[in-house]
Amino acid sequence: MSTSTTDPDVVSRARDWAAHDPDPRTRAELLAIVARAEAGGDGVEAALADLESRFSGPLQFGTAGLRGAVAAGESRMNVAVVTRASAGLAQYLLDNVGPGARVVVGCDARYGSSEFMDAAAEVFAASGAEVITLPKQLPTPVTAYTVRALECDAGVMVTASHNPPADNGYKVYLGGRLTDEDGNGVQIVPPADAEIAARIASAPPADEVPRSLDGITPASDDVVRGYIERAASLRGETEPSAIKIVLTPMHGVGGQTAKSVLNEAGFPDVNLVPKQAEPDPNFPTVSFPNPEEPGAIDLSLELARELGADVVIALDPDADRCSVAIPLRSGDWRQLTGDEIGAILGEQAAADASRAGDTLANSVVSSRLLGRIAAAHGLESAVTLTGFKWIARAPGIRFGYEEAIGYCTDPAYVHDKDGVTAAVRVATLVDNLKSEGRTIEDLLDDLARTHGLHATAPLSFRVSDLSLISDGMARLRANGIASLAGSPVVVAQDLAEGSPELPPTDGLLYITEADDRVIVRPSGTEPKLKCYLEVVQPVAEDGSVPREAAAQRLEQIKADVTAALGF
């Protein structure tokens, strides 16, 4: 996200940036805006506002690295920004490892990804690093896998994951000689992010940063093959499965890799959604390239009904996240929440004594059910800050997840969320349950009967003015929330103050007498204020699961939180 500054001489700053922009396209784009700002007339105000936005401060490392719209200017994603970011990271590697650091670079299929990957690789090579480039347009988890598999000191993935089509991003992993085993192959956290940012700020203008093709080595075929074989092995079976899978990569880069993995795992009947099978940075069939968004998996559900499928698996565009839809006893289909997927994969992991690690981990905004599953199996649980850069660091992690459909199911090999391996775990679960005459719906009901029905829902407010977010948080801090769905609030915690369990983070937590919970926090990747709602409903004496009552209670809480925020 960008930081906001006021600069009365933004035209001068823009001219200076353009003079040092090595990309002729973004240089021309910026100079055209400058010309409109200097021309006078009706377009001046709009041009100046545009420049103010493009120079509102350098992009900063947020929850998932650098993210921004692909366009000219210091507050956007472009070759100049990527060049300077890579120069800062290269200097960090030189200062902490010395010459010869090993770096892997990968990219997705978004606008600018190929050029940004080339720029990053060439900057690292010129700094004296040993640079390994993955084939372009591969899933983010392949980059995370390579950091550990090749004992790299750093990894860079050019991706904006599930952000809007206009965006791109720059994700950094550290490994090798720069971290301990808990952080090996995990995204950067403080103080590394601030230390890298300081070196980016000190980097020369982009056209003065050295670039070289010498020292860049394409990854051998064995690297990607190693990822595919490892992911496929997670099923643990060799007998072909009879289940029918519908798979969508959401116009992203995960389709062929995930299909290959599932086929090699013994799932021959994998059906890609035709209109979404190939990478397309325009994401033409969805309004927003996120499997969680309403309507995003409609084409998948149509195909699933037509084929009589057993499960729908939807990957986000860089395939590090995974959503799931299941057929119900009623004949309808239902997309699971991220927390429901976390619960079934957590139960699967907890029951599998062959897996390394004794800890199930999730983020503070995710359901409390995973901790109760861990306790029932005699395992440890860990609650972390939001983002896989924190979740994956949990010591002794066997499985980790966040409610935003991210799942770490094989931490020894991919120390990050991985939609492809999550797909294998889900398909394995569906197959095993079917052999017992059971379904995912049955498993969810069993978990509710054992631990109470934990129902969750998001409540998000997308804003064009970021001050609305800070105003809403300030209003809550000043006034609090007295009750939710008629139950008095008995715990009100400002997460910014920190606790023995968590370091400080900008968020507010409320728990009611009825054990309902709400957490409110600003998004780390988008201009959103996000609220995470959870209710816990006891199961009826006859064993029926009160999903409708839980849904109604969640709607009551949504209304109460909206009113408290003043939105």
Coordinates of C-alpha atoms in Angstrom, one line a residue:
M1 CA 0.0 0.0 0.0
S2 CA 1.2 3.6 -0.6
T3 CA 1.9 6.1 2.1
S4 CA 0.3 9.5 1.7
T5 CA 2.4 12.6 1.4
T6 CA 1.8 16.2 0.1
D7 CA 4.2 17.6 -2.4
P8 CA 3.5 21.1 -3.9
D9 CA 6.0 20.4 -6.7
V10 CA 4.6 17.1 -7.9
V11 CA 5.2 18.0 -11.5
S12 CA 8.9 18.5 -10.9
R13 CA 9.1 15.1 -9.2
A14 CA 7.2 13.5 -12.0
R15 CA 9.6 15.0 -14.6
D16 CA 12.6 13.8 -12.6
W17 CA 11.2 10.3 -12.2
A18 CA 10.5 10.1 -16.0
A19 CA 14.0 11.2 -16.8
H20 CA 15.3 8.1 -14.9
D21 CA 12.6 5.6 -16.0
P22 CA 14.3 2.9 -18.1
D23 CA 11.0 1.8 -19.7
P24 CA 10.0 4.0 -22.6
R25 CA 6.3 3.1 -22.3
T26 CA 5.9 4.3 -18.7
R27 CA 8.2 7.3 -19.3
A28 CA 5.9 8.4 -22.2
E29 CA 2.8 7.8 -20.0
L30 CA 4.1 10.0 -17.3
L31 CA 5.3 12.8 -19.5
A32 CA 1.9 12.9 -21.2
I33 CA 0.3 13.5 -17.8
V34 CA 2.9 16.2 -17.0
A35 CA 2.1 17.9 -20.3
R36 CA -1.6 18.0 -19.5
A37 CA -0.8 19.4 -16.0
E38 CA 1.3 22.2 -17.6
A39 CA -1.0 22.9 -20.5
G40 CA -3.7 24.8 -18.6
G41 CA -7.4 24.5 -19.3
D42 CA -10.0 22.1 -18.0
G43 CA -7.7 19.1 -17.7
V44 CA -5.1 20.6 -15.3
E45 CA -6.9 19.6 -12.1
A46 CA -7.4 16.0 -13.1
A47 CA -3.8 15.7 -14.3
L48 CA -2.4 17.1 -11.0
A49 CA -4.6 14.8 -9.0
D50 CA -3.4 11.9 -11.1
L51 CA 0.3 12.9 -10.4
E52 CA -0.4 13.3 -6.7
S53 CA -1.8 9.7 -6.7
R54 CA 1.2 8.4 -8.6
F55 CA 3.7 10.1 -6.3
S56 CA 1.9 9.6 -2.9
G57 CA 5.0 7.8 -1.6
P58 CA 6.9 4.7 -2.5
L59 CA 5.2 1.4 -2.4
Q60 CA 5.8 -0.3 1.0
F61 CA 6.0 -3.9 2.0
G62 CA 2.5 -4.9 3.3
T63 CA 0.9 -8.1 4.3
A64 CA 2.0 -9.8 1.0
G65 CA 4.9 -7.8 -0.3
L66 CA 4.7 -4.8 -2.7
R67 CA 1.3 -4.4 -4.5
G68 CA 0.0 -1.7 -6.7
A69 CA -1.6 -0.8 -10.1
V70 CA 0.6 -1.3 -13.1
A71 CA 1.4 2.2 -14.3
A72 CA 4.0 4.9 -14.3
G73 CA 5.2 6.6 -11.0
E74 CA 6.8 5.8 -7.7
S75 CA 3.5 4.7 -6.2
R76 CA 2.7 2.2 -8.9
M77 CA 4.2 -1.1 -10.2
N78 CA 6.5 -0.6 -13.1
V79 CA 10.0 -1.6 -14.3
A80 CA 11.5 1.4 -12.5
V81 CA 10.0 0.5 -9.1
V82 CA 10.9 -3.2 -9.5
T83 CA 14.4 -2.3 -10.5
R84 CA 14.9 -0.2 -7.4
A85 CA 13.2 -2.7 -5.2
S86 CA 15.5 -5.4 -6.5
A87 CA 18.5 -3.1 -6.0
G88 CA 17.5 -2.7 -2.4
L89 CA 17.1 -6.5 -1.9
A90 CA 20.4 -7.1 -3.7
Q91 CA 22.2 -4.8 -1.3
Y92 CA 20.5 -6.5 1.7
L93 CA 21.8 -9.8 0.4
L94 CA 25.3 -8.4 -0.1
D95 CA 25.3 -6.9 3.4
N96 CA 24.1 -10.1 5.1
V97 CA 25.4 -12.9 2.9
G98 CA 28.1 -11.3 0.8
P99 CA 28.7 -12.0 -2.9
G100 CA 27.3 -15.1 -4.4
A101 CA 23.9 -15.2 -2.7
R102 CA 21.5 -17.6 -4.5
V103 CA 18.2 -16.1 -5.6
V104 CA 15.3 -17.7 -7.4
V105 CA 12.8 -15.5 -9.5
G106 CA 9.4 -16.5 -10.8
C107 CA 6.3 -14.7 -12.2
D108 CA 2.7 -15.2 -13.0
A109 CA 0.8 -14.0 -16.2
R110 CA -0.3 -10.6 -15.2
Y111 CA 0.4 -7.4 -17.1
G112 CA 4.0 -6.5 -16.6
S113 CA 5.0 -9.8 -14.9
S114 CA 7.5 -11.0 -17.6
E115 CA 9.2 -7.6 -17.8
F116 CA 9.3 -7.2 -14.0
M117 CA 10.8 -10.7 -13.6
D118 CA 13.5 -9.9 -16.2
A119 CA 14.4 -6.7 -14.5
A120 CA 14.7 -8.3 -11.1
A121 CA 16.8 -11.2 -12.3
E122 CA 19.2 -8.8 -14.2
V123 CA 19.6 -6.6 -11.2
F124 CA 20.4 -9.5 -8.9
A125 CA 22.9 -10.9 -11.5
A126 CA 24.7 -7.5 -11.7
S127 CA 25.1 -7.5 -8.0
G128 CA 27.0 -10.8 -8.1
A129 CA 24.2 -13.1 -7.0
E130 CA 23.7 -16.5 -8.4
V131 CA 20.3 -16.2 -10.1
I132 CA 17.9 -19.0 -11.0
T133 CA 14.9 -18.2 -13.1
L134 CA 11.9 -20.4 -13.2
P135 CA 9.8 -20.8 -16.4
K136 CA 7.4 -17.9 -16.7
Q137 CA 3.8 -18.2 -15.7
L138 CA 4.0 -20.7 -12.9
P139 CA 2.2 -20.8 -9.6
T140 CA 3.7 -18.9 -6.6
P141 CA 4.1 -22.2 -4.6
V142 CA 6.7 -23.4 -7.2
T143 CA 8.8 -20.3 -6.3
A144 CA 8.3 -21.0 -2.5
Y145 CA 9.2 -24.6 -3.1
T146 CA 12.4 -23.7 -5.0
V147 CA 13.7 -21.5 -2.2
R148 CA 13.9 -24.5 0.1
A149 CA 14.6 -27.2 -2.5
L150 CA 17.7 -25.4 -3.9
E151 CA 18.7 -23.8 -0.6
C152 CA 18.3 -20.3 -1.9
D153 CA 19.0 -17.2 0.2
A154 CA 16.0 -15.4 -1.3
G155 CA 13.1 -15.8 -3.7
V156 CA 11.1 -13.3 -5.6
M157 CA 7.7 -13.9 -7.1
V158 CA 6.2 -11.3 -9.3
T159 CA 2.4 -11.6 -8.7
A160 CA -0.6 -9.7 -7.4
S161 CA -2.3 -13.0 -6.4
H162 CA -6.1 -12.3 -6.4
N163 CA -5.9 -8.5 -6.7
P164 CA -7.8 -6.7 -9.5
P165 CA -6.6 -7.1 -13.1
A166 CA -4.9 -3.7 -13.0
D167 CA -2.5 -4.7 -10.2
N168 CA 0.8 -6.5 -9.9
G169 CA 3.2 -7.2 -7.0
Y170 CA 6.5 -8.3 -5.8
K171 CA 6.7 -11.0 -3.1
V172 CA 10.0 -11.7 -1.2
Y173 CA 11.0 -14.9 0.5
L174 CA 14.1 -15.4 2.6
G175 CA 15.9 -18.7 3.3
G176 CA 19.3 -20.3 3.4
R177 CA 21.8 -18.2 5.4
L178 CA 19.3 -15.4 6.3
T179 CA 16.9 -17.1 8.6
D180 CA 16.3 -20.1 10.9
E181 CA 14.4 -23.2 10.0
D182 CA 11.1 -21.8 11.1
G183 CA 11.5 -18.9 8.6
N184 CA 13.2 -20.8 5.8
G185 CA 11.3 -20.2 2.6
V186 CA 8.8 -17.9 4.3
Q187 CA 7.8 -14.3 3.2
I188 CA 9.7 -11.5 4.9
V189 CA 8.8 -10.0 8.3
P190 CA 10.3 -7.3 10.5
P191 CA 13.0 -6.3 10.8
A192 CA 14.0 -7.7 7.4
D193 CA 11.2 -5.8 5.6
A194 CA 12.3 -2.4 7.1
E195 CA 16.0 -3.2 6.4
I196 CA 15.2 -4.0 2.8
A197 CA 13.0 -0.9 2.5
A198 CA 15.8 1.3 3.8
R199 CA 18.1 0.0 1.1
I200 CA 15.5 0.5 -1.6
A201 CA 15.1 4.1 -0.5
S202 CA 18.9 4.5 -0.8
A203 CA 19.1 2.9 -4.2
P204 CA 20.1 5.1 -7.2
P205 CA 17.5 6.1 -9.8
A206 CA 16.4 3.1 -11.8
D207 CA 18.4 3.9 -15.0
E208 CA 21.6 4.0 -12.9
V209 CA 21.0 0.5 -11.3
P210 CA 23.3 -2.0 -13.0
R211 CA 21.7 -4.9 -14.9
S212 CA 23.4 -8.0 -16.4
L213 CA 22.4 -11.2 -18.1
D214 CA 25.6 -12.9 -16.9
G215 CA 25.0 -15.2 -13.9
I216 CA 21.4 -16.0 -14.8
T217 CA 20.6 -19.7 -15.1
P218 CA 17.3 -21.1 -16.1
A219 CA 16.0 -23.6 -13.5
S220 CA 16.5 -27.2 -14.7
D221 CA 13.4 -29.3 -15.6
D222 CA 14.1 -31.2 -12.4
V223 CA 12.9 -28.3 -10.2
V224 CA 9.4 -28.1 -11.5
R225 CA 9.2 -31.9 -11.9
G226 CA 10.3 -32.1 -8.2
Y227 CA 7.5 -29.9 -7.1
I228 CA 4.9 -31.8 -9.2
E229 CA 6.1 -35.2 -7.9
R230 CA 6.2 -34.0 -4.3
A231 CA 2.7 -32.5 -4.5
A232 CA 1.3 -35.7 -6.2
S233 CA 2.8 -37.9 -3.5
L234 CA 0.7 -36.3 -0.8
R235 CA -2.2 -38.5 -1.6
G236 CA -0.3 -41.6 -0.5
E237 CA -2.2 -43.9 -2.7
T238 CA -1.5 -45.5 -6.1
E239 CA -4.9 -46.8 -7.0
P240 CA -6.7 -44.5 -9.4
S241 CA -9.6 -42.7 -7.9
A242 CA -13.1 -42.7 -9.4
I243 CA -14.1 -39.2 -8.2
K244 CA -14.8 -36.5 -10.7
I245 CA -13.2 -33.1 -10.1
V246 CA -14.0 -29.8 -11.7
L247 CA -11.0 -27.4 -11.5
T248 CA -10.7 -23.7 -12.4
P249 CA -7.5 -21.7 -12.3
M250 CA -9.6 -18.5 -12.6
H251 CA -7.7 -17.3 -15.7
G252 CA -4.4 -17.7 -13.7
V253 CA -1.3 -19.8 -13.9
G254 CA -2.3 -22.9 -11.9
G255 CA -4.4 -24.9 -14.4
Q256 CA -1.9 -27.1 -16.1
T257 CA 0.3 -27.5 -13.0
A258 CA -2.6 -28.5 -10.8
K259 CA -4.1 -30.8 -13.4
S260 CA -0.7 -32.5 -13.8
V261 CA -0.4 -32.9 -10.1
L262 CA -3.9 -34.3 -9.6
N263 CA -3.5 -36.7 -12.5
E264 CA -0.2 -38.0 -11.1
A265 CA -1.7 -38.3 -7.7
G266 CA -4.2 -40.8 -9.2
F267 CA -7.2 -38.5 -10.0
P268 CA -7.6 -39.0 -13.8
D269 CA -11.0 -37.4 -14.1
V270 CA -10.0 -33.7 -13.7
N271 CA -12.1 -31.3 -15.8
L272 CA -10.8 -27.8 -16.3
V273 CA -13.4 -25.0 -16.8
P274 CA -12.8 -24.3 -20.5
K275 CA -13.4 -20.5 -20.5
Q276 CA -11.1 -20.1 -17.5
A277 CA -8.4 -22.7 -18.2
E278 CA -5.7 -20.5 -19.8
P279 CA -3.9 -17.5 -18.3
D280 CA -5.5 -14.2 -19.3
P281 CA -4.5 -11.0 -17.4
N282 CA -7.9 -9.5 -18.3
F283 CA -9.8 -12.1 -16.3
P284 CA -12.7 -11.8 -18.7
T285 CA -15.3 -14.1 -17.1
V286 CA -15.1 -12.7 -13.6
S287 CA -15.7 -9.3 -12.1
F288 CA -12.9 -9.8 -9.6
P289 CA -10.3 -12.6 -9.9
N290 CA -10.9 -14.1 -6.4
P291 CA -12.6 -17.4 -5.9
E292 CA -14.3 -16.0 -2.8
E293 CA -16.1 -13.3 -4.7
P294 CA -19.8 -13.8 -5.4
G295 CA -20.2 -15.3 -8.9
A296 CA -16.6 -16.2 -9.4
I297 CA -17.1 -19.9 -9.5
D298 CA -20.5 -19.9 -11.3
L299 CA -19.0 -21.5 -14.5
S300 CA -17.4 -24.2 -12.3
L301 CA -20.7 -25.0 -10.7
E302 CA -22.4 -25.1 -14.1
L303 CA -19.9 -27.7 -15.3
A304 CA -20.0 -29.6 -12.0
R305 CA -23.8 -30.0 -12.3
E306 CA -23.5 -31.0 -15.9
L307 CA -20.9 -33.7 -15.2
G308 CA -22.2 -34.9 -11.9
A309 CA -18.9 -34.0 -10.2
D310 CA -17.9 -34.9 -6.7
V311 CA -16.1 -31.6 -5.9
V312 CA -15.2 -28.2 -7.4
I313 CA -11.7 -26.9 -6.7
A314 CA -11.0 -23.2 -7.6
L315 CA -7.5 -21.7 -7.4
D316 CA -6.8 -18.1 -7.3
P317 CA -4.7 -16.6 -10.2
D318 CA -1.3 -17.4 -8.8
A319 CA -2.6 -20.8 -7.3
D320 CA -1.5 -20.2 -3.8
R321 CA -5.0 -20.2 -2.5
C322 CA -7.8 -22.8 -3.0
S323 CA -11.6 -22.6 -2.7
V324 CA -13.9 -25.6 -2.6
A325 CA -17.6 -26.3 -3.4
I326 CA -19.4 -29.5 -2.6
P327 CA -22.7 -31.2 -3.6
L328 CA -25.2 -31.4 -0.7
R329 CA -27.6 -34.0 0.3
S330 CA -30.4 -31.6 -0.9
G331 CA -29.0 -31.8 -4.4
D332 CA -27.8 -28.2 -4.3
W333 CA -24.1 -27.1 -4.4
R334 CA -22.5 -25.0 -1.7
Q335 CA -19.2 -23.2 -1.7
L336 CA -17.4 -23.7 1.6
T337 CA -16.0 -20.9 3.6
G338 CA -12.3 -20.6 4.1
D339 CA -12.8 -21.6 7.7
E340 CA -14.7 -24.7 6.8
I341 CA -12.0 -25.8 4.5
G342 CA -9.4 -25.1 7.2
A343 CA -11.4 -27.2 9.6
I344 CA -11.7 -30.3 7.3
L345 CA -8.0 -30.1 6.3
G346 CA -7.1 -29.5 9.9
E347 CA -9.0 -32.6 11.0
Q348 CA -7.3 -34.5 8.2
A349 CA -3.9 -33.3 9.3
A350 CA -4.5 -33.9 13.0
A351 CA -5.7 -37.5 12.4
D352 CA -2.6 -38.3 10.2
A353 CA 0.2 -39.4 12.6
S354 CA 2.6 -39.8 9.7
R355 CA 2.9 -36.1 9.2
A356 CA 5.7 -34.2 10.8
G357 CA 5.1 -31.5 13.3
D358 CA 2.8 -31.3 16.3
T359 CA 1.2 -27.8 15.8
L360 CA -1.9 -26.7 13.9
A361 CA -1.7 -22.9 13.2
N362 CA -4.0 -20.2 12.0
S363 CA -4.3 -16.5 12.0
V364 CA -6.1 -14.6 14.7
V365 CA -8.9 -13.7 12.3
S366 CA -9.6 -17.3 11.5
S367 CA -12.0 -19.6 13.3
R368 CA -11.2 -20.9 16.8
L369 CA -12.3 -24.3 15.7
L370 CA -8.9 -25.4 14.6
G371 CA -7.5 -24.9 18.1
R372 CA -10.3 -27.2 19.4
I373 CA -9.5 -29.8 16.8
A374 CA -5.8 -29.7 17.8
A375 CA -6.7 -30.1 21.5
A376 CA -9.0 -33.1 20.7
H377 CA -6.1 -34.8 19.0
G378 CA -3.5 -34.0 21.7
L379 CA -1.7 -31.5 19.4
E380 CA -0.5 -28.0 20.0
S381 CA -2.2 -25.0 18.4
A382 CA -0.9 -21.6 17.5
V383 CA -2.6 -18.3 16.7
T384 CA -0.6 -15.8 14.7
L385 CA -0.9 -12.4 13.1
T386 CA -2.7 -12.2 9.7
G387 CA -0.7 -13.4 6.7
F388 CA 1.3 -16.5 5.9
K389 CA 4.5 -14.8 6.7
W390 CA 3.4 -15.3 10.3
I391 CA 1.4 -18.5 10.1
A392 CA 4.1 -20.5 8.4
R393 CA 6.6 -19.6 11.1
A394 CA 4.7 -21.4 13.8
P395 CA 7.3 -23.8 15.3
G396 CA 6.5 -27.4 14.7
I397 CA 3.8 -26.6 12.1
R398 CA 2.0 -29.6 10.7
F399 CA -0.8 -27.6 9.1
G400 CA -1.6 -23.9 8.9
Y401 CA -4.4 -21.9 7.3
E402 CA -6.0 -18.5 7.1
E403 CA -9.7 -17.8 6.5
A404 CA -8.9 -16.1 3.2
I405 CA -8.6 -19.7 1.6
G406 CA -4.9 -20.1 2.2
Y407 CA -3.6 -23.5 3.3
C408 CA -0.1 -24.8 4.2
T409 CA -0.5 -28.6 4.0
D410 CA 3.2 -29.6 3.3
P411 CA 5.4 -27.2 5.3
A412 CA 8.6 -29.2 4.9
Y413 CA 8.6 -28.5 1.2
V414 CA 6.4 -25.4 0.7
H415 CA 6.7 -23.1 3.7
D416 CA 3.8 -21.0 2.5
K417 CA 0.2 -21.3 1.4
D418 CA -0.2 -23.6 -1.6
G419 CA -3.5 -24.0 -3.5
V420 CA -2.1 -27.0 -5.5
T421 CA -1.2 -29.2 -2.6
A422 CA -4.4 -28.1 -0.9
A423 CA -6.3 -29.4 -3.9
V424 CA -4.6 -32.8 -3.6
R425 CA -5.5 -32.9 0.1
V426 CA -9.1 -32.0 -0.6
A427 CA -9.4 -34.5 -3.4
T428 CA -7.9 -37.2 -1.2
L429 CA -10.4 -36.4 1.5
V430 CA -13.3 -36.5 -0.9
D431 CA -12.1 -39.8 -2.2
N432 CA -11.5 -41.4 1.2
L433 CA -14.9 -40.3 2.5
K434 CA -16.7 -41.5 -0.6
S435 CA -15.1 -45.0 -0.1
E436 CA -16.8 -44.9 3.3
G437 CA -20.1 -43.8 1.9
R438 CA -19.7 -40.3 3.4
T439 CA -19.2 -36.8 2.2
I440 CA -17.5 -33.5 3.2
E441 CA -21.0 -32.4 4.4
D442 CA -21.0 -35.4 6.8
L443 CA -17.6 -34.5 8.0
L444 CA -18.6 -30.9 8.7
D445 CA -21.6 -32.1 10.6
D446 CA -19.4 -34.5 12.7
L447 CA -17.1 -31.6 13.6
A448 CA -20.1 -29.5 14.7
R449 CA -21.4 -32.3 16.9
T450 CA -18.0 -32.7 18.5
H451 CA -17.0 -29.0 18.9
G452 CA -20.1 -27.0 18.4
L453 CA -21.0 -25.3 15.1
H454 CA -18.5 -22.6 14.4
A455 CA -20.0 -20.5 11.6
T456 CA -18.1 -17.6 10.2
A457 CA -18.7 -14.8 7.7
P458 CA -16.8 -11.8 6.4
L459 CA -18.0 -8.2 6.4
S460 CA -15.9 -5.9 4.2
F461 CA -16.1 -2.2 3.3
R462 CA -14.1 -1.2 0.2
V463 CA -13.3 2.5 0.2
S464 CA -11.9 5.1 -2.2
D465 CA -10.8 7.3 0.6
L466 CA -8.4 5.6 3.1
S467 CA -9.3 8.1 5.8
L468 CA -12.7 6.4 6.1
I469 CA -10.9 3.3 7.4
S470 CA -8.9 5.2 10.0
D471 CA -12.1 7.1 11.0
G472 CA -14.0 3.9 11.4
M473 CA -11.3 2.4 13.6
A474 CA -11.1 5.5 15.7
R475 CA -14.9 5.5 16.2
L476 CA -14.8 1.9 17.4
R477 CA -11.8 2.6 19.7
A478 CA -13.7 5.6 21.2
N479 CA -17.2 4.1 21.5
G480 CA -16.7 0.3 21.6
I481 CA -19.4 -2.2 21.1
A482 CA -21.8 -3.0 24.0
S483 CA -23.5 -6.0 22.5
L484 CA -23.7 -8.2 19.5
A485 CA -26.9 -10.1 18.4
G486 CA -28.3 -9.3 21.9
S487 CA -25.4 -10.8 23.8
P488 CA -23.3 -8.4 25.9
V489 CA -19.6 -8.0 25.0
V490 CA -17.5 -9.4 27.8
V491 CA -14.1 -9.1 26.1
A492 CA -12.9 -6.0 24.2
Q493 CA -9.3 -6.1 23.2
D494 CA -7.3 -3.5 21.2
L495 CA -4.8 -5.7 19.4
A496 CA -2.6 -2.6 18.8
E497 CA -1.6 -3.0 22.4
G498 CA -0.2 -6.5 21.9
S499 CA -0.5 -9.4 24.2
P500 CA 1.5 -12.4 25.4
E501 CA 0.2 -14.4 22.4
L502 CA 0.5 -11.7 19.7
P503 CA 2.7 -8.7 18.9
P504 CA 0.8 -5.4 18.3
T505 CA -1.3 -5.2 15.2
D506 CA -4.0 -2.7 14.1
G507 CA -7.2 -4.5 15.1
L508 CA -10.0 -4.7 17.6
L509 CA -11.4 -7.9 19.0
Y510 CA -14.8 -8.4 20.7
I511 CA -16.2 -11.6 22.3
T512 CA -19.7 -11.9 23.7
E513 CA -21.2 -13.8 26.6
A514 CA -22.6 -16.2 23.9
D515 CA -19.0 -16.8 22.7
D516 CA -19.6 -14.9 19.4
R517 CA -16.5 -13.1 18.2
V518 CA -15.8 -10.1 15.9
I519 CA -12.4 -8.8 14.8
V520 CA -12.1 -5.6 12.9
R521 CA -8.9 -4.6 11.0
P522 CA -7.7 -2.7 7.9
S523 CA -6.7 -4.9 5.0
G524 CA -3.0 -5.2 4.4
T525 CA -3.4 -5.6 0.6
E526 CA -6.5 -3.7 -0.5
P527 CA -8.3 -0.4 0.4
K528 CA -10.8 -2.3 2.7
L529 CA -11.9 -2.4 6.3
K530 CA -12.4 -6.0 7.1
C531 CA -14.5 -7.6 9.8
Y532 CA -14.4 -11.2 10.7
L533 CA -17.5 -12.7 12.4
E534 CA -17.8 -16.0 14.2
V535 CA -20.7 -17.5 16.1
V536 CA -20.7 -20.8 18.0
Q537 CA -23.9 -22.6 18.1
P538 CA -24.5 -25.8 20.2
V539 CA -25.9 -28.8 18.3
A540 CA -29.5 -29.9 19.1
E541 CA -30.1 -32.9 21.2
D542 CA -31.2 -34.9 18.2
G543 CA -27.8 -34.1 16.5
S544 CA -29.2 -31.7 14.0
V545 CA -26.8 -28.9 13.1
P546 CA -28.3 -25.4 13.4
R547 CA -26.8 -23.8 10.3
E548 CA -29.8 -21.6 9.5
A549 CA -29.9 -20.3 13.1
A550 CA -26.2 -19.6 12.9
A551 CA -26.6 -17.7 9.6
Q552 CA -29.3 -15.6 11.0
R553 CA -27.2 -14.7 14.0
L554 CA -24.3 -13.7 11.7
E555 CA -26.7 -11.4 9.9
Q556 CA -27.6 -9.8 13.2
I557 CA -24.0 -9.3 14.0
K558 CA -23.3 -7.8 10.6
A559 CA -25.9 -5.1 11.2
D560 CA -24.6 -4.4 14.7
V561 CA -21.0 -4.0 13.5
T562 CA -22.0 -1.8 10.6
A563 CA -23.9 0.5 12.9
A564 CA -21.0 0.7 15.3
L565 CA -18.6 1.6 12.6
G566 CA -21.0 4.3 11.3
F567 CA -20.8 3.0 7.7

